[in-house]
Short mmCIF file of C-alpha atoms in Angstrom, two decimals:
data_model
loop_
_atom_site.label_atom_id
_atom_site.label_comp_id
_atom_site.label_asym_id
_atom_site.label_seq_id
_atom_site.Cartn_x
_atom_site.Cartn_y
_atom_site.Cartn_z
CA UNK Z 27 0.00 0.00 0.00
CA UNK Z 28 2.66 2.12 0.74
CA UNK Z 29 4.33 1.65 -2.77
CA UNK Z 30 0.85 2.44 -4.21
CA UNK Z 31 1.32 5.57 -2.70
CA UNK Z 32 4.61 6.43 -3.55
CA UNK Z 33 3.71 5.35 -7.21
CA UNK Z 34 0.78 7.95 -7.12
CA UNK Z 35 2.79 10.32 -5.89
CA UNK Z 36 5.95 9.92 -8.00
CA UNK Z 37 2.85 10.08 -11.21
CA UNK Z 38 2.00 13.25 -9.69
CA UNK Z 39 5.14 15.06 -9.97
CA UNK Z 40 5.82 13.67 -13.17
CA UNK Z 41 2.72 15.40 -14.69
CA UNK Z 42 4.01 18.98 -12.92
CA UNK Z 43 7.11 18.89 -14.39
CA UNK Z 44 6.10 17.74 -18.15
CA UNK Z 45 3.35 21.02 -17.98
CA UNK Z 46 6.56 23.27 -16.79
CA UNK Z 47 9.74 21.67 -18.75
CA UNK Z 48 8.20 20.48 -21.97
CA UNK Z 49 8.95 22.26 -25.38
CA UNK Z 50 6.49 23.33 -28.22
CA UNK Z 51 7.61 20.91 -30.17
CA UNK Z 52 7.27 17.71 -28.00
CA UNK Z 53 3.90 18.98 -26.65
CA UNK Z 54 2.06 16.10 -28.34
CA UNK Z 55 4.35 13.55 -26.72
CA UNK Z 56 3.85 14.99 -23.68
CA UNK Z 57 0.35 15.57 -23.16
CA UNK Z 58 0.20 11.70 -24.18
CA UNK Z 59 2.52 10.86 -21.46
CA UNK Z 60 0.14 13.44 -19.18
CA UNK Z 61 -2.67 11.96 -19.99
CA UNK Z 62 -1.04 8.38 -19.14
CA UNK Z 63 0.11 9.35 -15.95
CA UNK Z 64 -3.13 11.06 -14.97
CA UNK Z 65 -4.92 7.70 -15.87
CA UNK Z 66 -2.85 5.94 -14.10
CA UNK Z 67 -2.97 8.36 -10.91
CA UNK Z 68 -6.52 8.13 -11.07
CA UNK Z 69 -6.61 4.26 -11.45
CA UNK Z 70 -4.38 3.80 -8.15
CA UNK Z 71 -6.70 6.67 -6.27
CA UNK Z 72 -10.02 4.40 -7.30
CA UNK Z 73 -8.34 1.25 -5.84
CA UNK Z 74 -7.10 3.15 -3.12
CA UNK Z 75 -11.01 4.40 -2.45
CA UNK Z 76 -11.94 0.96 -2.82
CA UNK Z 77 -9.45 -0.34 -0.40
CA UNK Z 78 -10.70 2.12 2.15
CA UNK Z 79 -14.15 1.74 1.83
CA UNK Z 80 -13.41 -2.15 1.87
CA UNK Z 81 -11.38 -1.40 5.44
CA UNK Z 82 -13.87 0.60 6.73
CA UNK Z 83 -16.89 -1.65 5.94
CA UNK Z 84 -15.21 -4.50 7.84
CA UNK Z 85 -14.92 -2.70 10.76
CA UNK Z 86 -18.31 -1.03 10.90
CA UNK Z 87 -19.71 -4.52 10.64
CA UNK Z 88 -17.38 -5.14 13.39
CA UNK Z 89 -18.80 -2.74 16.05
CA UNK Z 90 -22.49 -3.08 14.91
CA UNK Z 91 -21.59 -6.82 15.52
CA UNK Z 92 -20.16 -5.81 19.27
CA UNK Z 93 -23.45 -3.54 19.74
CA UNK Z 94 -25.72 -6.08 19.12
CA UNK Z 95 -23.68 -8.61 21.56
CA UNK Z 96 -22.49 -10.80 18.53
CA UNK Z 97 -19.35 -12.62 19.05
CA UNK Z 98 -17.34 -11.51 15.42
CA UNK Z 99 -14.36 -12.83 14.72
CA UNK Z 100 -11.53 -10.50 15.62
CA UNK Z 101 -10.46 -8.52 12.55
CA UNK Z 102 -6.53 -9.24 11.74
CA UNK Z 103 -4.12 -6.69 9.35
CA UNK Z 104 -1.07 -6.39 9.23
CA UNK Z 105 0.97 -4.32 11.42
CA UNK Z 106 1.61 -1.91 8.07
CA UNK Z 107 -1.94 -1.60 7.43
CA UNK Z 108 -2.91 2.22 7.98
CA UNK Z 109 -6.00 0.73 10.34
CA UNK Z 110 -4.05 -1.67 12.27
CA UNK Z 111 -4.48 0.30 15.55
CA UNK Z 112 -7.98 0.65 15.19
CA UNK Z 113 -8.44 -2.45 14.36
CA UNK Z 114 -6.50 -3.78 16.99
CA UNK Z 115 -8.52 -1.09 19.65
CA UNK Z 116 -11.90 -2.82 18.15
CA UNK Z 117 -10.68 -6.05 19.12
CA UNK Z 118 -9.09 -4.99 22.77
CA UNK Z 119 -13.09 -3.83 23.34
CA UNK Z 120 -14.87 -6.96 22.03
CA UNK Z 121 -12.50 -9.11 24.46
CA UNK Z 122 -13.22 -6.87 27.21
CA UNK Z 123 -16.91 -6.64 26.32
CA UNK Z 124 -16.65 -10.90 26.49
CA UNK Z 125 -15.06 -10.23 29.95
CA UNK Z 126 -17.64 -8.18 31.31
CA UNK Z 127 -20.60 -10.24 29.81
CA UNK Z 128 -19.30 -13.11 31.56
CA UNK Z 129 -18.62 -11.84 34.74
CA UNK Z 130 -22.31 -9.48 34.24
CA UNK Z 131 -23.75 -13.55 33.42
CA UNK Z 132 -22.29 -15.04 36.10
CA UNK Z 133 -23.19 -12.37 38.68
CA UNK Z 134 -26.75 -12.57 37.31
CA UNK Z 135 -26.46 -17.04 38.12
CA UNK Z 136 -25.57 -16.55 41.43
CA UNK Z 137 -27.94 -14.14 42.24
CA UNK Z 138 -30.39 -16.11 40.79
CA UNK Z 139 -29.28 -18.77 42.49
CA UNK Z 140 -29.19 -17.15 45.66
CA UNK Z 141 -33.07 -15.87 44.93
CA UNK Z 142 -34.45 -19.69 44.38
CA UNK Z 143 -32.64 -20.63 47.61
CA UNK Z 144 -33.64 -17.51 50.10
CA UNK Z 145 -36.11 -18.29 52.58
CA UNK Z 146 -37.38 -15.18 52.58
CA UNK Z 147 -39.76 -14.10 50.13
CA UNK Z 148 -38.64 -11.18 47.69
CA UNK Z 149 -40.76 -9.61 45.03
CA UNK Z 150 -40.07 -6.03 42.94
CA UNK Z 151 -42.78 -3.89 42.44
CA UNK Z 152 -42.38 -1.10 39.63
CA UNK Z 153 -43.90 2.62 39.83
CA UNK Z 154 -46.94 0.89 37.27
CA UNK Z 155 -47.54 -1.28 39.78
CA UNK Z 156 -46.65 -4.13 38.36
CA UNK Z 157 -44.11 -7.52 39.34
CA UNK Z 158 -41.16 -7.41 37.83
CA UNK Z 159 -39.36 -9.94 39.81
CA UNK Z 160 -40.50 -12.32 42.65
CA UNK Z 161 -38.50 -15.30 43.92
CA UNK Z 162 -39.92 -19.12 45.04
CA UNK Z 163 -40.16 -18.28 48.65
CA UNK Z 164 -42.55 -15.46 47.93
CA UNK Z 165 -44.84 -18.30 45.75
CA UNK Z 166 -45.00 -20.32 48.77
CA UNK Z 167 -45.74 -17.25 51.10
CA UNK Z 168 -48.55 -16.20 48.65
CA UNK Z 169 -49.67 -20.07 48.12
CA UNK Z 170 -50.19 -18.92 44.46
CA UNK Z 171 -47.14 -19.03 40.72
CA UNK Z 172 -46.24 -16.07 40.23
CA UNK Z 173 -45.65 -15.50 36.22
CA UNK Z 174 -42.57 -14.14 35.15
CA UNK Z 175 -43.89 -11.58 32.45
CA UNK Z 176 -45.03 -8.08 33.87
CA UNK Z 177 -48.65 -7.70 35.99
CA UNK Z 178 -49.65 -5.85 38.21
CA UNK Z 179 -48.62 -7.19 41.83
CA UNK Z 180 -52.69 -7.47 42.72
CA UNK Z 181 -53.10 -10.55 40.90
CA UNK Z 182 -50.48 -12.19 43.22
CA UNK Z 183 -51.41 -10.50 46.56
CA UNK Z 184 -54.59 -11.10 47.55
CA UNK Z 185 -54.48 -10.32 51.31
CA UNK Z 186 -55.72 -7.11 52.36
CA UNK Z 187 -52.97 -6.26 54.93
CA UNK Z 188 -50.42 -6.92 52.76
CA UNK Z 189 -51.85 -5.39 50.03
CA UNK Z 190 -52.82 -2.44 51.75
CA UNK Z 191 -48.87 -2.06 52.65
CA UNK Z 192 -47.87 -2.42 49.06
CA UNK Z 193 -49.96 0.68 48.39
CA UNK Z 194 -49.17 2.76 51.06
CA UNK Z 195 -45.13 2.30 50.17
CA UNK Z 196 -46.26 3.52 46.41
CA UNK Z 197 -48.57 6.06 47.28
CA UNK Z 198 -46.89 7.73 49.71
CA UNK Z 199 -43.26 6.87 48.97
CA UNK Z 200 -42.13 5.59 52.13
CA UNK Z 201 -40.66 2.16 53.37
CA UNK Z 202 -44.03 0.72 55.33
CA UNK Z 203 -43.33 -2.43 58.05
CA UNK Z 204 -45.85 -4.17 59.61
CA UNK Z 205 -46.22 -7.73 61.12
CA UNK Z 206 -49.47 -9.79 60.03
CA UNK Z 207 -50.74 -13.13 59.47
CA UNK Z 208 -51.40 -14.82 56.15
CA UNK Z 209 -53.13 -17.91 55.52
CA UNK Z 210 -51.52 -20.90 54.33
CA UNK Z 211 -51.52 -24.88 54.86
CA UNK Z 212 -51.82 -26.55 57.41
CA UNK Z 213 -51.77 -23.14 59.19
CA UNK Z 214 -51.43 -20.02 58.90
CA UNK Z 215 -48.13 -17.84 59.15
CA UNK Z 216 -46.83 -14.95 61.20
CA UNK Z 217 -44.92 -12.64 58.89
CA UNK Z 218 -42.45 -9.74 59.24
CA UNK Z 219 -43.20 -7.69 56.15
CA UNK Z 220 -41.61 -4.87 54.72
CA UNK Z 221 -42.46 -2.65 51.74
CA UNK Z 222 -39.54 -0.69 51.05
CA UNK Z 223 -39.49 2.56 48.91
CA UNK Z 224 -36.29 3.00 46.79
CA UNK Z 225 -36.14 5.66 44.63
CA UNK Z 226 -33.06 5.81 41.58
CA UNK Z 227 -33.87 9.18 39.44
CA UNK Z 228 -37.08 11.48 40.30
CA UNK Z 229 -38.95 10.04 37.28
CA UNK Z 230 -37.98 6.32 38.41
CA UNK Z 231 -38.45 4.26 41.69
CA UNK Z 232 -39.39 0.56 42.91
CA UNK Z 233 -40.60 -0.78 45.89
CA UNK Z 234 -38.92 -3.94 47.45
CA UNK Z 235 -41.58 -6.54 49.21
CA UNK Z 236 -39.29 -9.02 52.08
CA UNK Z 237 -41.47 -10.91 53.96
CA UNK Z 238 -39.98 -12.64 57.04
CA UNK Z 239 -41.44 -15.73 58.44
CA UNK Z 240 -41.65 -15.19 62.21
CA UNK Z 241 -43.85 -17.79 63.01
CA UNK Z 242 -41.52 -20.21 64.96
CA UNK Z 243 -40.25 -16.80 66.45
CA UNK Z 244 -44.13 -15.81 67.66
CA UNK Z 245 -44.85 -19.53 68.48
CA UNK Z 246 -41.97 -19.64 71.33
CA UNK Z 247 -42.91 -16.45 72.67
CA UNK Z 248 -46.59 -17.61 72.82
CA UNK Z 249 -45.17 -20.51 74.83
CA UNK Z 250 -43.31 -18.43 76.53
CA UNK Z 251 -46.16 -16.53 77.91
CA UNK Z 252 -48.86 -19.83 78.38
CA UNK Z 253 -45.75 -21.21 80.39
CA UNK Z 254 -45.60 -18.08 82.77
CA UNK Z 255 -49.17 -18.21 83.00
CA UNK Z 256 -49.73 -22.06 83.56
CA UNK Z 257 -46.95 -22.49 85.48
CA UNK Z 258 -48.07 -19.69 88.24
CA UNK Z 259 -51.42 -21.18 88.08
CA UNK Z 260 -50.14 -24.58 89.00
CA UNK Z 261 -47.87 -23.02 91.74
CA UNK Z 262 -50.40 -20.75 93.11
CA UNK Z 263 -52.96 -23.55 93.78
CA UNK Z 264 -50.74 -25.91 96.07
CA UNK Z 265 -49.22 -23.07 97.66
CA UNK Z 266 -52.32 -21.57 98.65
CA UNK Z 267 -53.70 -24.79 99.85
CA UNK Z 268 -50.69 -25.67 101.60
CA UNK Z 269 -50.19 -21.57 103.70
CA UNK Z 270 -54.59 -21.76 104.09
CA UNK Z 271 -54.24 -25.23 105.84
CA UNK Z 272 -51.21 -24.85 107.58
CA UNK Z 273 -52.53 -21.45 109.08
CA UNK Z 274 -55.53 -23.24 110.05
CA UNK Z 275 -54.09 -25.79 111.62
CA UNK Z 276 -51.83 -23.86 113.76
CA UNK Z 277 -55.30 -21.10 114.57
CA UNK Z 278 -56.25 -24.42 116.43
CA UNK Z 279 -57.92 -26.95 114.16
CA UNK Z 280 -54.74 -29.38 114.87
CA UNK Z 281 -56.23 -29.75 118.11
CA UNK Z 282 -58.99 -31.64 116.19
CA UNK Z 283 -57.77 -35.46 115.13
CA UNK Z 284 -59.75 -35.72 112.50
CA UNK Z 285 -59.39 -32.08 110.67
CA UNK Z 286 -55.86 -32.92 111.53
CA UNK Z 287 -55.55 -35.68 109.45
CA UNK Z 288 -57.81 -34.37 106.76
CA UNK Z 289 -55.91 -31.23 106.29
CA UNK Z 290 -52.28 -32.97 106.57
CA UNK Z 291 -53.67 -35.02 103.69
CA UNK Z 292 -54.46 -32.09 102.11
CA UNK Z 293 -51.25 -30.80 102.10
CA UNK Z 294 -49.31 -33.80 101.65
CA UNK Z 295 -51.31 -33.82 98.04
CA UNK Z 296 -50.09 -30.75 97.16
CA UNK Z 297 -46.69 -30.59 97.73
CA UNK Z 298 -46.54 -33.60 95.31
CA UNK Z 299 -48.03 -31.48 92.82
CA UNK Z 300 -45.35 -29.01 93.33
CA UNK Z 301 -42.16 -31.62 93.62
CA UNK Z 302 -44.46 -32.92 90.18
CA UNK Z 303 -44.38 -29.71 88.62
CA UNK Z 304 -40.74 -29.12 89.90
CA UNK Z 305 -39.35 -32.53 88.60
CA UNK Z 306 -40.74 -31.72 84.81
CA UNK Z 307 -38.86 -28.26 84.61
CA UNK Z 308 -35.61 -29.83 85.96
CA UNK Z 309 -36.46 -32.66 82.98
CA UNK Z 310 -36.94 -30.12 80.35
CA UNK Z 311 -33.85 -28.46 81.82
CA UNK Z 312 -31.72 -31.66 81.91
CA UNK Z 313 -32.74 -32.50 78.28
CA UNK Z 314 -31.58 -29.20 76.27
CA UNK Z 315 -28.17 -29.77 78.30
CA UNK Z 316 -28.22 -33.06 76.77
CA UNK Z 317 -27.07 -36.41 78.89
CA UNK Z 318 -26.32 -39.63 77.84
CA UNK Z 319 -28.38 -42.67 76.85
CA UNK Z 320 -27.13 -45.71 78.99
CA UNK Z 321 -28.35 -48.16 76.49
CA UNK Z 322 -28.77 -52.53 77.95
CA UNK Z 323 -31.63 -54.94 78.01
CA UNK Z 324 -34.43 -54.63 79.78
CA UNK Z 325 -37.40 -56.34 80.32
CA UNK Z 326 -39.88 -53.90 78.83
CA UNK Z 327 -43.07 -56.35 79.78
CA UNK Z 328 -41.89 -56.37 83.08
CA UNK Z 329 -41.60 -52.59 83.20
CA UNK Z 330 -44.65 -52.08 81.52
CA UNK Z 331 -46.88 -54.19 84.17
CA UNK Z 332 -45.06 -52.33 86.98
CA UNK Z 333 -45.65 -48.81 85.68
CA UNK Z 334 -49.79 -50.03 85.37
CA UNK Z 335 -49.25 -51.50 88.70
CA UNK Z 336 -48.28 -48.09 90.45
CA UNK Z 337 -50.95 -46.08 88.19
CA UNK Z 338 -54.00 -48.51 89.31
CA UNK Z 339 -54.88 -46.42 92.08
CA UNK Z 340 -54.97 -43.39 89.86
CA UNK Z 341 -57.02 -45.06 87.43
CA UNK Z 342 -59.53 -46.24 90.10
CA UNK Z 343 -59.96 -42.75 91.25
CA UNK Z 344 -61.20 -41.73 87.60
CA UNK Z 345 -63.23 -45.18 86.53
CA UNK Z 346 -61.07 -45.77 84.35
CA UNK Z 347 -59.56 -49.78 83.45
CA UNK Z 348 -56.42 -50.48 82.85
CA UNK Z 349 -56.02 -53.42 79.90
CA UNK Z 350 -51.98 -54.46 79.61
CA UNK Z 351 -51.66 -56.83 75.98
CA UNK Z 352 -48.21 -56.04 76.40
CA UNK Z 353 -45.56 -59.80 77.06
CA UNK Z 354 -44.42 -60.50 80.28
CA UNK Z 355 -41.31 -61.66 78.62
CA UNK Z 356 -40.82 -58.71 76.32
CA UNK Z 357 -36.91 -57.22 76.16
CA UNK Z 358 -35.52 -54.78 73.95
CA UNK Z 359 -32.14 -52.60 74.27
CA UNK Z 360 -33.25 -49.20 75.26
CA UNK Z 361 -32.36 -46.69 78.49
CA UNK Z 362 -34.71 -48.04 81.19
CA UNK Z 363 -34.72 -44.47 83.11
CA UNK Z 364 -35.29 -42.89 80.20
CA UNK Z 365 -38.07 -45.74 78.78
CA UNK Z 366 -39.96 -45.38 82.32
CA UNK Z 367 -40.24 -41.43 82.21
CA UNK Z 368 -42.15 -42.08 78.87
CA UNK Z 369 -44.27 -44.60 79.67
CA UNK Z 370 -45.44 -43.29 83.16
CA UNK Z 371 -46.38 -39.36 81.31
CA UNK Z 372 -48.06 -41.71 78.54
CA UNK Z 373 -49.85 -43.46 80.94
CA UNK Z 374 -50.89 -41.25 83.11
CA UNK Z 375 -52.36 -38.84 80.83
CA UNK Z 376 -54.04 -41.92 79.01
CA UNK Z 377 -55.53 -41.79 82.40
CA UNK Z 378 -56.32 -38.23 83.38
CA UNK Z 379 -57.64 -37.41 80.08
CA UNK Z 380 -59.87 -40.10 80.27
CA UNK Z 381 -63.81 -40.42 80.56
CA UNK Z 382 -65.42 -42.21 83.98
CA UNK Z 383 -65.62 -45.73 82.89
CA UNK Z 384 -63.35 -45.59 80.16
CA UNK Z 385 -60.51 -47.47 79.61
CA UNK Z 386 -56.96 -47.82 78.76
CA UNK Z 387 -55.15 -50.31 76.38
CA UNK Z 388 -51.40 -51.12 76.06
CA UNK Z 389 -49.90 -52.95 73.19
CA UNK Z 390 -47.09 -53.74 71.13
CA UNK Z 391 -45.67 -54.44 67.70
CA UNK Z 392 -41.96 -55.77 66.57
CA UNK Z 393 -40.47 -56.01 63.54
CA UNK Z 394 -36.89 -56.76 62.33
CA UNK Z 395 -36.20 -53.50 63.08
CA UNK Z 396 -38.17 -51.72 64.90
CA UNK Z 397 -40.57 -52.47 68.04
CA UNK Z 398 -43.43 -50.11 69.08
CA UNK Z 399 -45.44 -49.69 71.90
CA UNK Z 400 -48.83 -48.34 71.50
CA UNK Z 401 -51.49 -46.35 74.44
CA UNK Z 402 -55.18 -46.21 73.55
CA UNK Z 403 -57.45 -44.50 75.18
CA UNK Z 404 -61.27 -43.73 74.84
CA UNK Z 405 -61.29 -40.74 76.55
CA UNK Z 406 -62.37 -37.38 75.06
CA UNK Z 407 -59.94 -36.69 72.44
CA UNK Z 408 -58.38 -33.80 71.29
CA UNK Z 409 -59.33 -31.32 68.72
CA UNK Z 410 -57.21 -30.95 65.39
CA UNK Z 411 -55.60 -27.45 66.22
CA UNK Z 412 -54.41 -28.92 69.30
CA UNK Z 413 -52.88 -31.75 68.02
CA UNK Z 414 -50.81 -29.96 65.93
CA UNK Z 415 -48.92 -28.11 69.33
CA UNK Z 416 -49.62 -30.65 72.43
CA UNK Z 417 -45.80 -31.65 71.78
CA UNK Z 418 -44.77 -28.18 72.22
CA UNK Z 419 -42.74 -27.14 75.56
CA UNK Z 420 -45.65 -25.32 78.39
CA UNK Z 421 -48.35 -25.95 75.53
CA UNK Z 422 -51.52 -27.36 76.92
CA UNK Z 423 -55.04 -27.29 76.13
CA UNK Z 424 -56.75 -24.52 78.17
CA UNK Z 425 -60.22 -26.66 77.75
CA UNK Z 426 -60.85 -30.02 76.61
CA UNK Z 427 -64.36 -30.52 74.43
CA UNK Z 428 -66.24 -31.60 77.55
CA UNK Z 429 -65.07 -28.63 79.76
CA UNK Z 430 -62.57 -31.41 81.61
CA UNK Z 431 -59.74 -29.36 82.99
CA UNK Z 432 -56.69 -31.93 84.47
CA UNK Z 433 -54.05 -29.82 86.01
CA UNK Z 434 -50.16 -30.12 85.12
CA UNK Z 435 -47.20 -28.30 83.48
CA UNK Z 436 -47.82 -29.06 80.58
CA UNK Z 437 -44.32 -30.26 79.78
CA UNK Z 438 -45.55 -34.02 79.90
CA UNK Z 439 -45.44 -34.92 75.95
CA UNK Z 440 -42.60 -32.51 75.11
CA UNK Z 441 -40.69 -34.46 77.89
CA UNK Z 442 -42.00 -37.40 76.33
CA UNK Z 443 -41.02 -36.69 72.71
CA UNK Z 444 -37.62 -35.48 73.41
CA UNK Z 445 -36.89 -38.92 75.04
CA UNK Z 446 -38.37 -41.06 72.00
CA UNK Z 447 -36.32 -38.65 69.91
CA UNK Z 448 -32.93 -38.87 72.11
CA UNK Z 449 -33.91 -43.25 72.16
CA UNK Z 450 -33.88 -42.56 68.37
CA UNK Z 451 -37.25 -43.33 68.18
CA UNK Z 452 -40.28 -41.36 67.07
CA UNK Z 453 -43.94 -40.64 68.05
CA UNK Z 454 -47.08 -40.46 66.50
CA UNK Z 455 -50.44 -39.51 67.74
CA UNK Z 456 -53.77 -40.12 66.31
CA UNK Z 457 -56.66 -38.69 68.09
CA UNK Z 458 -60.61 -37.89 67.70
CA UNK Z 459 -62.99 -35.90 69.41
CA UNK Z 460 -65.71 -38.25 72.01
CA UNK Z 461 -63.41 -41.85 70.83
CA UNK Z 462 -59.92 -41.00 72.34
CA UNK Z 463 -56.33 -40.86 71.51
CA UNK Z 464 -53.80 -43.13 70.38
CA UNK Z 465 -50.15 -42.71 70.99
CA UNK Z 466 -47.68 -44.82 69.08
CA UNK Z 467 -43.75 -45.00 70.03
CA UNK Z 468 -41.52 -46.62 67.31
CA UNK Z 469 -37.99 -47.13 68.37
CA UNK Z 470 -35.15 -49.32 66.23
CA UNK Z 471 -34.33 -52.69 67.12
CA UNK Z 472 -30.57 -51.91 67.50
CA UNK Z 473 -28.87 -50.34 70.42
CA UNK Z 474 -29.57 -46.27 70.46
CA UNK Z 475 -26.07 -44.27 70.04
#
């Protein structure tokens, strides 16, 4: 290219100096030669327009290529070539446009990823109103899909709270926070939700939906409180009993055999309700610190028709018949201590919860790997929204469906299901309003570690 140009240029001067130095007389030669030259010049200024053009088109297709996110191939000239440095500039940005897509793609992935996997719900509302992202954990908050094209964020939430937030965030461009409830299955949930107002340019802004789910959270403090409240209940009776008699005794009535012994009685009953109520807190309290399982053989039948034994006497106070199907010669490898603490809370309330002239029936099941025992009783049953928390720690029916009202911590079955679970065992309960409730504990064959 560069001898092209010196040609052209070389032409050029040759045509200057035939117009100054030629004579008359040669004229006609030289205007030929002129002419030749000038043909020639304007020959090697066509190609060199071609060239150019040819250069140029290459590379425009180049960065319209890069614009659109193409992947062209990299344009290569040699290091002579008047457009090597753009070209090679044009290249430089298409690798660091590659760069930057990847790093944009894989920042996108992970967020993505990061969306599908949050537990807390997260949807994007735009100043139309309408959903422009939403995440997995908001579908299962909302119980409904949520499409991914644009709508507006009413055909998703359909709870008025939570609605109602949403538009107070957009209409009055503020973050709004709130806790609520919405309905799901099996139960509803306690949520911790947050519409919050961001705002990019003046003519732009979004508002952010997180919802929380505080339900656990809510749930503990609820036991928290029921536990406070049941628990100084349960103290306050004995105690009461216990100062009233004792005062009364010592005003004079000790005097009297027979109030004497009645009113001893008395309070001999309840300070076993409060070493009772004592002994399941230090349980609960043992538990969570975690001890040991002192795993050996023991005769299970044998424990079994010891434990009904020592409960008769409760069970004759409240009509109620005791029916052991349970072997005599029944062993399994298990932590006796441990075993007895379940079976005697199983079996008593079996027994409290009972109805006069009811009755209570003990059986079991082995496999080659697993043996269960089971309690039946046909007493009154419990409703469905308090089976789904009578395992929970202080939780405890405030009313039964016949008005019954058996006093306790109620600690008993979260005792009892934290020792199946530490036996590696498990428990299931079946129960039904007016026919009773059955309690099932599975545990494994083997030794528990």
């Amino acid at each position: 290219m560069r001898r092209l140009l010196a040609v052209l240029v070389i032409c050029g001067s040759l045509n200057s100096l035939l117009v100054w130095c030629v004579r008359p007389s040669q004229l006609g030669t030289a205007l030929l030669i002129a002419w030749s030259l000038a043909l020639i010049e304007m020959a090697g200024v066509s190609y060199l327009f071609r060239w150019g053009d040819q250069r140029i088109s290459i590379l425009t297709k180049k960065v319209e290529g890069i614009r659109h996110e193409e992947t062209p191939a990299h344009v290569l000239l040699s290091p002579h070539d008047p457009f090597y440095q753009l070209a090679l500039q044009i290249n430089y940005l298409q690798t660091h446009q590659r760069k930057v897509q990847r790093k944009i793609a894989g920042q996108n992935q992970e967020f993505a990823t990061l969306l599908d996997y949050l537990p807390i719900g997260v949807m994007v509302i735009d100043r139309y109103r309408k959903v422009e992202l939403a995440n997995p954990a908001m579908e299962q908050f909302l119980q409904q899909q949520i499409s991914p094209r644009r709508h507006p964020f009413t055909q998703d939430v359909r709870q008025f709270e939570l609605a109602s937030l949403i538009n107070s965030a957009l209409s009055e461009s503020a973050t709004q926070h709130r806790v609520l409830k919405l309905p799901g299955t099996p139960h509803e949930r306690t949520v911790d939700a947050q519409a919050i107002y961001t705002e990019t340019s003046q003519d732009y802004f979004q508002v952010l939906v997180l919802l929380y789910d505080v339900t656990e959270v809510y749930a503990v403090e609820q036991m928290q409180v029921d536990f406070v409240s049941n628990a100084s209940h349960e103290l306050k009776t004995p105690v009461t009993a216990i100062s009233g008699f004792a005062k009364t005794l010592l005003a004079g009535a000790k005097d009297d055999p027979e109030k004497l012994t009645e009113f001893l009685e008395i309070i001999d009953q309840q300070s076993e309700r409060l070493v009772e109520l004592i002994n399941d807190v230090l349980t609960i309290s043992h538990l969570e610190s975690g001890n040991a399982v002192e795993a050996a053989e023991v005769p299970v039948g044998q424990q079994v028709e010891m434990q009904v034994s020592l409960l008769k006497p409760l069970a004759a106070i409240n009509q109620v018949t005791l029916i052991n199907q349970v072997p005599a010669d029944l062993i399994a490898v298990t932590d006796q201590h441990k075993f007895d603490q379940i079976l005697k809370n199983v079996l008593g309330n079996a027994i409290k919860y009972n109805r006069s002239g009811g009755s209570v029936t003990l059986t079991t099941a082995v496999t080659s790997q697993t043996w269960s025992l089971s309690i039946a009783d046909t007493g009154v049953g419990i409703s469905p929204q308090d089976q789904l928390r009578v395992f929970e720690r202080f939780y405890r029916a405030e009313v039964s469906h016949s008005n019954q009202r058996v006093s306790g911590s109620g600690l008993g079955l979260a005792i009892v299901r934290e020792l199946v679970e530490s036996l590696n065992g498990k428990i299931d309960l079946q129960s039904h309003l007016d026919e009773g409730t059955t309690v099932t504990m599975t545990f494994p064959v083997s030794a528990p570690s």
